Short mmCIF file of C-alpha atoms in Angstrom, two decimals:
data_model
loop_
_atom_site.label_atom_id
_atom_site.label_comp_id
_atom_site.label_asym_id
_atom_site.label_seq_id
_atom_site.Cartn_x
_atom_site.Cartn_y
_atom_site.Cartn_z
CA MET A 165 9.24 59.73 -2.17
CA SER A 166 12.24 59.77 -0.29
CA SER A 167 13.75 62.61 1.44
CA GLU A 168 16.96 62.91 3.84
CA THR A 169 16.51 65.43 6.87
CA PRO A 170 19.87 66.24 8.59
CA VAL A 171 19.09 65.84 12.21
CA LEU A 172 22.91 66.29 13.72
CA ASP A 173 26.24 67.59 12.13
CA GLN A 174 29.47 67.25 13.54
CA ASP A 175 29.38 70.24 16.13
CA GLY A 176 25.94 68.78 17.52
CA MET A 177 26.90 65.23 17.64
CA GLN A 178 29.81 66.08 19.64
CA ARG A 179 27.68 68.18 22.07
CA ALA A 180 25.03 65.64 22.00
CA LEU A 181 27.94 63.43 23.27
CA THR A 182 29.11 65.70 25.46
CA ARG A 183 26.05 66.51 27.31
CA VAL A 184 25.87 62.40 28.26
CA ALA A 185 28.76 62.00 29.39
CA HIS A 186 28.20 64.77 32.01
CA GLU A 187 24.93 63.41 33.10
CA VAL A 188 25.99 60.04 33.55
CA VAL A 189 28.92 61.22 36.14
CA GLU A 190 26.39 63.97 37.63
CA GLN A 191 23.93 61.03 38.34
CA ASN A 192 26.06 58.22 39.23
CA PRO A 193 28.52 60.29 41.38
CA ASP A 194 29.67 57.47 43.79
CA ALA A 195 28.97 54.22 41.54
CA GLU A 196 31.63 52.03 40.25
CA ILE A 197 31.17 52.74 36.39
CA ALA A 198 31.97 50.63 33.61
CA LEU A 199 31.16 51.52 29.89
CA VAL A 200 29.55 48.80 27.16
CA GLY A 201 29.02 49.83 23.72
CA VAL A 202 26.87 48.08 21.50
CA GLN A 203 28.60 46.52 18.40
CA ARG A 204 29.10 48.34 15.99
CA ARG A 205 28.43 52.19 16.26
CA GLY A 206 27.59 51.95 19.81
CA ALA A 207 31.39 50.73 20.54
CA VAL A 208 32.57 53.82 18.65
CA LEU A 209 30.58 56.10 20.57
CA ALA A 210 31.54 54.26 24.04
CA ARG A 211 34.94 54.72 23.12
CA ARG A 212 34.45 58.66 22.26
CA ILE A 213 32.81 59.42 25.59
CA HIS A 214 35.29 57.31 27.69
CA PRO A 215 38.23 59.72 27.93
CA LEU A 216 35.73 62.47 29.24
CA LEU A 217 33.87 60.42 31.41
CA GLU A 218 37.25 59.20 33.23
CA GLU A 219 38.26 62.79 33.82
CA LEU A 220 35.14 64.30 34.90
CA HIS A 221 34.61 60.96 36.99
CA GLY A 222 38.05 61.32 38.52
CA ARG A 223 38.77 57.68 38.40
CA GLU A 224 39.42 54.78 35.93
CA ILE A 225 36.31 53.60 33.96
CA PRO A 226 36.65 49.89 32.39
CA ILE A 227 35.20 49.88 29.06
CA GLY A 228 34.16 46.67 26.69
CA ASP A 229 31.70 46.08 24.14
CA VAL A 230 29.03 43.46 23.15
CA ASP A 231 27.73 41.99 20.13
CA ILE A 232 24.21 41.07 20.45
CA SER A 233 23.79 38.69 17.20
CA LEU A 234 23.62 35.93 19.58
CA TYR A 235 21.18 37.25 21.95
CA ARG A 236 18.66 38.69 19.30
CA ASP A 237 14.97 37.61 19.18
CA ASP A 238 14.41 37.39 15.67
CA VAL A 239 17.66 34.88 14.67
CA ALA A 240 14.73 32.67 12.87
CA SER A 241 13.02 35.00 10.87
CA ARG A 242 15.84 36.66 9.21
CA PRO A 243 17.35 36.11 5.81
CA ALA A 244 20.61 34.93 6.77
CA ALA A 245 22.56 34.34 9.49
CA PRO A 246 24.25 37.86 10.99
CA VAL A 247 27.84 38.62 11.01
CA VAL A 248 28.99 37.99 14.83
CA HIS A 249 31.31 40.49 15.57
CA ALA A 250 33.71 40.23 18.63
CA THR A 251 32.37 40.79 22.18
CA HIS A 252 35.40 42.42 24.44
CA LEU A 253 34.73 42.42 28.11
CA ASP A 254 37.58 41.83 30.03
CA PHE A 255 36.56 42.83 33.28
CA PRO A 256 34.29 42.03 35.77
CA VAL A 257 30.83 43.32 35.79
CA ALA A 258 29.58 42.18 39.18
CA GLY A 259 28.95 44.98 41.21
CA LYS A 260 29.36 47.63 38.69
CA THR A 261 27.13 50.21 37.36
CA VAL A 262 27.21 49.22 33.60
CA VAL A 263 26.55 52.14 31.11
CA ILE A 264 25.35 50.58 28.14
CA VAL A 265 25.65 52.74 25.26
CA ASP A 266 24.04 52.66 21.52
CA ASP A 267 23.60 54.92 18.70
CA VAL A 268 19.79 54.55 18.48
CA LEU A 269 17.00 53.74 20.73
CA TYR A 270 14.07 52.81 18.63
CA THR A 271 11.89 49.25 19.61
CA GLY A 272 14.06 48.48 22.67
CA ARG A 273 14.71 45.01 21.42
CA THR A 274 18.52 45.69 20.85
CA VAL A 275 18.72 46.63 24.31
CA ARG A 276 16.94 43.58 25.79
CA ALA A 277 19.61 41.81 23.93
CA ALA A 278 22.40 43.78 25.10
CA ILE A 279 21.07 43.28 28.81
CA ASP A 280 20.85 39.60 28.62
CA ALA A 281 24.55 39.84 26.82
CA VAL A 282 26.04 41.61 29.98
CA PHE A 283 24.48 39.06 32.27
CA ALA A 284 26.00 36.59 30.80
CA PHE A 285 29.45 37.91 32.02
CA GLY A 286 28.07 38.02 35.71
CA ARG A 287 25.55 40.22 38.06
CA PRO A 288 26.10 44.00 37.86
CA ALA A 289 24.84 46.32 40.60
CA GLN A 290 22.98 48.43 38.07
CA ILE A 291 22.29 48.75 34.35
CA LYS A 292 21.72 52.47 32.76
CA LEU A 293 21.35 53.09 29.25
CA ALA A 294 22.99 56.08 27.26
CA VAL A 295 22.16 56.67 23.84
CA LEU A 296 22.75 59.04 21.31
CA CYS A 297 19.04 59.55 19.71
CA ASP A 298 15.89 58.11 20.95
CA ARG A 299 13.58 58.19 17.94
CA GLY A 300 10.59 56.31 19.95
CA HIS A 301 8.38 53.70 18.86
CA ARG A 302 9.09 51.36 21.77
CA GLU A 303 7.87 47.80 21.94
CA LEU A 304 9.11 46.77 25.05
CA PRO A 305 9.08 48.42 28.33
CA ILE A 306 12.78 50.06 28.29
CA ARG A 307 13.75 53.68 28.44
CA PRO A 308 16.81 55.55 28.11
CA ASP A 309 18.45 56.98 31.17
CA HIS A 310 20.39 59.52 29.30
CA VAL A 311 19.81 60.68 25.86
CA GLY A 312 21.70 63.08 23.71
CA LYS A 313 18.74 64.15 21.50
CA ASN A 314 15.07 63.11 20.77
CA ILE A 315 13.84 62.54 17.42
CA PRO A 316 10.41 62.54 16.54
CA THR A 317 10.17 60.10 13.71
CA ALA A 318 7.36 58.12 11.78
CA HIS A 319 7.19 54.47 12.18
CA ASP A 320 8.72 53.59 8.49
CA ASP A 321 11.38 56.31 8.59
CA ARG A 322 15.09 55.17 9.21
CA VAL A 323 17.65 57.14 11.29
CA ASN A 324 21.22 56.41 9.92
CA VAL A 325 23.88 57.69 12.26
CA SER A 326 27.36 57.84 10.70
CA VAL A 327 30.37 58.17 12.80
CA VAL A 328 33.90 59.02 11.35
CA GLU A 329 35.40 55.36 12.58
CA ILE A 330 33.56 53.34 10.28
CA ASP A 331 31.57 55.60 7.87
CA GLY A 332 34.25 58.61 7.16
CA ASN A 333 32.00 61.36 8.43
CA ASP A 334 29.83 62.30 11.82
CA SER A 335 26.03 62.69 10.91
CA VAL A 336 22.72 61.80 12.10
CA VAL A 337 20.17 61.75 9.29
CA ILE A 338 16.55 60.95 9.28
CA ALA A 339 15.50 59.50 5.87
CA SER A 340 11.80 59.24 5.21
CA ARG A 341 10.14 57.17 3.00
CA MET B 38 22.56 26.86 2.49
CA LYS B 39 20.43 24.45 3.42
CA ASP B 40 22.68 21.73 4.63
CA LEU B 41 26.46 21.13 4.78
CA ILE B 42 26.91 17.65 2.99
CA SER B 43 30.55 17.90 1.86
CA ILE B 44 33.38 20.83 2.03
CA ASP B 45 33.19 21.19 -1.91
CA GLN B 46 30.19 23.14 -1.58
CA LEU B 47 31.65 25.80 0.72
CA GLY B 48 34.68 26.69 -1.25
CA ARG B 49 37.32 28.99 0.24
CA ALA B 50 35.34 31.66 1.06
CA GLY B 51 32.88 29.44 2.93
CA ILE B 52 35.49 28.18 4.90
CA GLU B 53 36.59 31.61 5.70
CA ARG B 54 33.39 32.53 6.79
CA ILE B 55 32.87 29.50 8.96
CA LEU B 56 36.22 30.09 10.58
CA ALA B 57 35.31 33.73 11.56
CA ARG B 58 32.49 33.01 13.08
CA ALA B 59 33.95 30.06 14.95
CA ASN B 60 36.14 32.47 16.49
CA GLU B 61 33.59 34.74 17.60
CA VAL B 62 31.39 31.99 18.88
CA SER B 63 34.26 30.31 20.66
CA GLN B 64 34.42 33.36 23.19
CA VAL B 65 30.96 31.92 24.76
CA ALA B 66 32.97 29.44 26.61
CA SER B 67 35.18 31.73 28.89
CA ARG B 68 31.98 33.71 29.98
CA GLU B 69 30.12 32.78 33.51
CA VAL B 70 27.39 31.97 31.59
CA GLN B 71 28.56 29.49 28.74
CA LYS B 72 25.54 29.78 26.72
CA VAL B 73 23.89 32.29 24.32
CA PRO B 74 20.42 32.24 23.24
CA ALA B 75 20.78 32.18 19.59
CA LEU B 76 18.99 28.75 18.98
CA ARG B 77 16.41 28.93 21.81
CA GLY B 78 13.60 26.70 21.11
CA ARG B 79 14.96 25.07 18.13
CA LEU B 80 15.68 21.21 17.79
CA VAL B 81 18.95 19.28 17.02
CA ALA B 82 18.71 15.74 16.21
CA ASN B 83 21.67 13.66 16.24
CA LEU B 84 21.22 10.28 14.29
CA PHE B 85 24.06 8.23 14.57
CA TYR B 86 24.23 4.76 12.94
CA GLU B 87 28.03 4.25 13.89
CA ALA B 88 29.91 4.88 17.15
CA SER B 89 31.17 7.96 17.95
CA THR B 90 32.45 10.11 21.09
CA ARG B 91 33.78 13.38 20.22
CA THR B 92 31.85 14.30 17.38
CA THR B 93 28.20 13.69 18.80
CA SER B 94 29.43 15.03 22.36
CA SER B 95 30.92 18.09 20.30
CA PHE B 96 27.58 18.31 18.42
CA GLU B 97 25.53 18.32 21.45
CA LEU B 98 27.81 20.44 23.34
CA ALA B 99 27.47 22.99 20.28
CA ALA B 100 23.75 23.01 20.29
CA LYS B 101 23.21 23.28 24.08
CA ARG B 102 25.77 26.43 24.19
CA LEU B 103 23.37 27.86 21.28
CA SER B 104 20.33 26.88 23.72
CA ALA B 105 18.88 24.63 21.12
CA ASP B 106 17.47 21.69 22.22
CA VAL B 107 18.90 18.27 21.45
CA ILE B 108 17.75 14.55 21.31
CA THR B 109 20.63 11.97 20.08
CA LEU B 110 19.76 8.68 18.83
CA ARG B 111 22.12 5.61 18.38
CA ALA B 112 21.16 2.61 15.95
CA SER B 113 22.36 0.50 18.75
CA GLY B 114 19.35 -0.16 21.12
CA SER B 115 17.19 1.66 18.48
CA SER B 116 14.50 0.75 16.35
CA VAL B 117 16.94 0.75 13.64
CA GLU B 118 18.03 -2.84 15.41
CA LYS B 119 14.69 -3.86 14.97
CA GLY B 120 15.02 -3.52 11.08
CA GLU B 121 13.52 -0.06 10.52
CA SER B 122 14.98 1.69 7.22
CA LEU B 123 16.89 4.96 7.27
CA LYS B 124 13.50 6.31 5.44
CA ASP B 125 11.32 5.59 7.94
CA THR B 126 13.46 6.73 11.08
CA ILE B 127 13.81 9.83 9.30
CA THR B 128 9.83 10.34 8.54
CA THR B 129 9.49 9.62 12.52
CA LEU B 130 12.13 11.88 13.56
CA SER B 131 10.76 14.68 11.22
CA ALA B 132 7.17 14.27 13.04
CA TYR B 133 9.24 16.06 16.03
CA SER B 134 10.01 19.09 13.62
CA PRO B 135 13.62 19.23 14.06
CA ALA B 136 15.44 22.10 13.02
CA ALA B 137 18.63 20.38 12.09
CA ILE B 138 19.49 16.94 11.70
CA VAL B 139 23.10 15.82 12.39
CA LEU B 140 23.61 11.97 10.68
CA ARG B 141 26.77 9.88 10.75
CA HIS B 142 25.99 6.64 8.62
CA PRO B 143 28.05 4.09 6.99
CA CYS B 144 27.25 4.16 3.67
CA ALA B 145 28.66 7.25 1.35
CA GLY B 146 25.52 9.50 0.27
CA ALA B 147 23.33 8.72 2.80
CA ALA B 148 23.44 12.42 3.81
CA ALA B 149 22.65 13.48 0.62
CA LEU B 150 20.02 11.22 0.29
CA VAL B 151 18.24 12.34 3.80
CA ALA B 152 18.54 16.08 3.00
CA GLY B 153 16.04 15.37 0.23
CA TRP B 154 13.72 13.68 2.27
CA THR B 155 13.10 16.56 5.42
CA ASP B 156 12.92 20.12 5.41
CA ALA B 157 15.31 20.11 8.51
CA ALA B 158 18.66 21.32 8.00
CA VAL B 159 21.11 17.77 7.04
CA ILE B 160 24.56 18.06 8.44
CA ASN B 161 26.96 15.32 7.41
CA ALA B 162 28.78 13.87 10.13
CA GLY B 163 30.21 11.36 8.51
CA ASP B 164 29.05 9.22 5.49
CA GLY B 165 30.75 6.04 4.99
CA ALA B 166 34.55 6.95 3.46
CA HIS B 167 33.06 9.56 1.33
CA ALA B 168 32.84 13.10 3.51
CA HIS B 169 33.48 14.71 7.20
CA PRO B 170 32.97 18.16 6.39
CA THR B 171 32.67 19.66 10.10
CA GLN B 172 36.01 17.43 10.53
CA ALA B 173 38.17 19.25 8.12
CA LEU B 174 36.43 22.56 8.59
CA LEU B 175 37.69 22.16 12.40
CA ASP B 176 41.22 20.83 11.32
CA VAL B 177 41.86 24.11 9.35
CA HIS B 178 40.49 26.15 12.26
CA THR B 179 43.14 24.69 14.49
CA LEU B 180 46.14 25.12 11.95
CA VAL B 181 45.19 28.53 10.99
CA ASN B 182 45.11 29.31 14.52
CA ARG B 183 48.24 27.96 15.10
CA ILE B 184 50.42 28.98 11.79
CA GLY B 185 48.44 31.56 10.19
CA ASP B 186 48.01 31.31 6.22
CA LEU B 187 48.64 28.09 4.50
CA THR B 188 49.67 29.00 1.43
CA GLY B 189 52.54 26.65 0.47
CA LYS B 190 52.49 24.76 3.50
CA ARG B 191 52.88 21.09 3.04
CA ILE B 192 50.73 18.71 4.74
CA TRP B 193 51.47 14.70 4.90
CA ILE B 194 48.11 12.92 5.72
CA VAL B 195 49.67 9.53 6.27
CA GLY B 196 48.06 6.04 7.05
CA ASP B 197 44.24 4.17 5.95
CA ILE B 198 43.74 6.48 3.15
CA ALA B 199 41.24 4.16 1.65
CA HIS B 200 38.68 4.22 4.42
CA SER B 201 39.31 7.79 5.27
CA ARG B 202 36.19 10.21 4.86
CA VAL B 203 38.61 12.27 6.76
CA ALA B 204 41.34 12.25 4.40
CA ARG B 205 38.91 13.08 1.79
CA SER B 206 37.32 16.10 3.51
CA SER B 207 40.43 17.59 5.10
CA ALA B 208 42.61 17.05 2.23
CA VAL B 209 40.07 18.88 -0.22
CA ALA B 210 39.73 21.69 2.82
CA PHE B 211 43.62 22.23 3.21
CA GLY B 212 44.21 22.40 -0.67
CA LEU B 213 41.15 25.06 -0.97
CA MET B 214 43.18 27.09 1.76
CA GLY B 215 46.16 26.78 -0.28
CA ALA B 216 48.30 24.10 1.03
CA ARG B 217 50.34 21.18 -0.88
CA VAL B 218 48.74 17.89 0.42
CA THR B 219 50.83 14.54 0.39
CA LEU B 220 48.48 11.24 0.93
CA CYS B 221 50.98 8.75 2.38
CA GLY B 222 50.07 4.90 3.10
CA PRO B 223 50.58 1.50 1.94
CA PRO B 224 49.75 0.80 -1.82
CA THR B 225 46.89 -1.27 -0.54
CA LEU B 226 45.40 1.56 1.42
CA LEU B 227 46.32 4.10 -1.01
CA PRO B 228 43.32 3.57 -4.20
CA PRO B 229 44.63 4.25 -7.27
CA GLY B 230 43.46 7.85 -8.96
CA ILE B 231 42.78 9.59 -5.42
CA GLY B 232 45.60 12.01 -5.61
CA ALA B 233 44.35 13.11 -9.02
CA ALA B 234 40.92 12.95 -7.55
CA LEU B 235 41.40 15.42 -4.61
CA GLY B 236 44.58 17.27 -6.05
CA CYS B 237 47.01 16.04 -3.89
CA GLU B 238 50.59 14.09 -4.49
CA THR B 239 50.79 10.67 -3.11
CA SER B 240 53.37 8.39 -1.63
CA THR B 241 53.94 4.95 -0.32
CA SER B 242 56.65 5.71 1.99
CA LEU B 243 57.67 8.04 4.95
CA GLU B 244 61.31 8.36 3.21
CA ARG B 245 60.17 12.61 2.10
CA LEU B 246 58.08 12.97 5.60
CA GLY B 247 60.96 15.79 6.48
CA GLU B 248 59.37 18.07 3.88
CA ALA B 249 56.17 18.40 5.93
CA ASP B 250 55.11 21.33 7.73
CA VAL B 251 52.31 19.24 9.26
CA VAL B 252 51.90 15.63 9.78
CA TYR B 253 48.14 14.33 9.87
CA GLY B 254 47.72 10.68 11.08
CA LEU B 255 45.11 8.76 10.48
CA ARG B 256 42.96 5.91 12.58
CA MET B 257 43.71 2.72 11.44
CA GLN B 258 40.14 1.50 10.79
CA LEU B 259 40.28 -2.11 12.17
CA GLU B 260 36.50 -2.41 11.97
CA ARG B 261 36.62 -1.53 8.18
CA MET B 262 39.50 -3.84 6.91
CA GLU B 263 37.54 -6.46 4.79
CA GLY B 264 40.10 -8.56 3.57
CA VAL B 265 43.46 -8.56 4.07
CA ALA B 266 44.73 -4.98 3.54
CA ILE B 267 48.10 -5.39 5.60
CA PRO B 268 49.78 -8.64 6.68
CA SER B 269 49.79 -7.44 10.33
CA LEU B 270 49.37 -4.30 12.39
CA ARG B 271 53.06 -4.91 13.65
CA GLU B 272 54.31 -4.34 10.45
CA TYR B 273 52.15 -1.26 9.34
CA SER B 274 53.80 0.53 12.91
CA SER B 275 57.37 -0.25 11.76
CA TYR B 276 56.79 1.15 8.46
CA TYR B 277 54.26 4.06 8.78
CA MET B 278 53.96 4.78 12.94
CA ILE B 279 54.66 8.36 13.16
CA ASP B 280 56.85 8.56 16.25
CA SER B 281 59.48 10.94 17.37
CA GLY B 282 62.29 8.95 15.49
CA ARG B 283 60.87 10.27 12.19
CA LEU B 284 59.67 13.68 13.15
CA SER B 285 61.80 16.74 13.18
CA SER B 286 61.30 19.22 16.17
CA ASN B 287 59.54 21.71 13.94
CA GLN B 288 56.94 19.84 12.64
CA LEU B 289 53.43 19.68 13.75
CA VAL B 290 51.16 16.59 14.20
CA MET B 291 47.35 16.30 13.95
CA HIS B 292 45.33 13.33 14.28
CA PRO B 293 41.07 12.96 14.13
CA GLY B 294 41.04 10.70 17.23
CA PRO B 295 40.50 8.23 18.52
CA VAL B 296 44.06 7.42 18.48
CA ASN B 297 45.30 3.70 18.65
CA ARG B 298 48.62 4.60 20.39
CA GLY B 299 51.43 2.31 19.28
CA VAL B 300 49.72 1.59 15.84
CA GLU B 301 49.55 4.53 13.78
CA ILE B 302 50.97 7.18 16.07
CA SER B 303 53.45 6.77 19.29
CA GLY B 304 52.33 7.90 22.44
CA ALA B 305 55.04 10.22 22.96
CA VAL B 306 53.86 12.08 20.17
CA VAL B 307 50.07 12.09 20.89
CA ASP B 308 51.47 13.87 24.19
CA GLY B 309 54.25 15.79 22.81
CA PRO B 310 54.50 19.48 22.32
CA HIS B 311 53.95 19.33 18.72
CA SER B 312 50.36 17.78 19.36
CA LEU B 313 47.68 19.52 18.07
CA ILE B 314 45.18 16.82 19.08
CA SER B 315 43.69 18.57 21.93
CA GLU B 316 43.25 21.95 19.67
CA GLN B 317 41.46 19.91 17.42
CA VAL B 318 38.92 18.84 19.83
CA ALA B 319 38.28 22.19 21.22
CA SER B 320 38.14 23.64 17.85
CA GLY B 321 35.46 20.88 17.39
CA VAL B 322 32.63 23.05 19.66
CA ALA B 323 33.30 26.02 18.31
CA ILE B 324 33.17 24.95 14.38
CA ARG B 325 30.13 22.94 15.29
CA MET B 326 28.23 26.05 16.93
CA ALA B 327 29.39 28.18 13.92
CA VAL B 328 27.83 25.46 11.68
CA LEU B 329 24.60 25.29 13.46
CA PHE B 330 24.51 28.71 13.86
CA GLU B 331 25.35 29.52 9.91
CA LEU B 332 22.32 27.00 8.63
CA LEU B 333 19.64 27.52 11.22
CA ALA B 334 19.94 31.15 12.17
CA GLY B 335 18.07 32.75 8.90
CA GLY B 336 14.96 31.46 8.20
CA ASP B 337 13.20 31.09 4.99
CA VAL B 338 12.02 34.78 4.23
CA SER B 339 8.68 33.81 2.55
CA LYS B 340 7.55 32.16 5.81
CA GLN B 341 7.75 35.57 7.87
CA HIS B 342 4.56 36.80 8.80
CA HIS B 343 6.01 40.17 9.39
CA GLU B 344 9.26 41.85 9.78
CA THR B 345 10.77 43.14 13.09
CA VAL B 346 13.01 45.84 12.79
CA MET B 347 15.44 46.17 15.43
CA ALA B 348 17.50 49.16 16.24
#
């Protein structure tokens, strides 16, 4: 039997993102921050918090996104070659505090791939991780620096994040099997 | 799709999918680290029974940009010279467990044959006068990136049609993308019925060359000219060489290389502003990365020991 449990609605998502933006600026007051979203929903969330982040930080923050398909560790074990989305990183990452933004943190494998992707463009001073939801069940020694919402889940639950820009609405839902 | 043998198996949708992939992977070359780990730890074996510069080097570079390991075997200087059969060579090569075999062979049908002998993905890098699908893909990629939609565009492929696998593959690919293709060459190098077989018009003279949006010159394959197909190269050039006198300023020029300057195309045209020849070479790496990724990423699901979910 499957059931869906709503976790965040539009307002909840907005509040969570706002808190993340404040945290990023408070904890990195003097850093040269750069924002990198993970394609595709992480990239959307990065673009959402970008204006607020610039306002709070009081300076320009470069923003880009990475597609991690070419950096995955499971390329050979998936049924078909994944669609590769564009990677846009048109600023030098060297010396920056790069904040990676993603929608859901789960095993940590996507984040590992995103870190590798950022390193292909240069050597940042630091890399931080901001996520909308942390659902646990890490398989790698990776932890988030900024979390919008912690969600306890079972291993076989699915956490579905929808964003207006792609899915037509804002929501986070746990689908249990 | 296990193998890439000819362009027909892709269809328009397949061509467009690979072009889109090529555009994304081509970004890798502009990064500080010109390499991604997508195919790390997998072996790509190039097996070349004919001379090649840009196809071997671009397949090698494409595999390396995706972090695959590469070995390249050429017929000259290998056990093939000592009389080893194609089948034995493939059996030997298979013992190294390659993920892909890139094959160039003088006999049409060689790649399809090899595909049945091995579990590796087989990529046809030219089999006799039959097919050269990655060349066709990079030609379409180059042209679409320059002029956009090919629907209704007129493309003239000029020269040694008879011996050309490039003409066969690229004419089909251009046609699938909506272009109108004319094959042009001396009657002795234009096999009867080839127009109908490939869905192209044919011409034995350059008189109507002015209607072409794109002029695609083919190399005179001197090493394949058995018997006397043309009286002399000088006579060929006087009737069929693509030079500035025969071109207008709005026509683009392509050529698969290597170029015989002053035979099928003049040096001034090769180096001129309408030449897409260097773009074709650059596209070659991107297209071969896209094809390797398409065939090698995504494995046999039945072989999976456990599913790893990434989120």
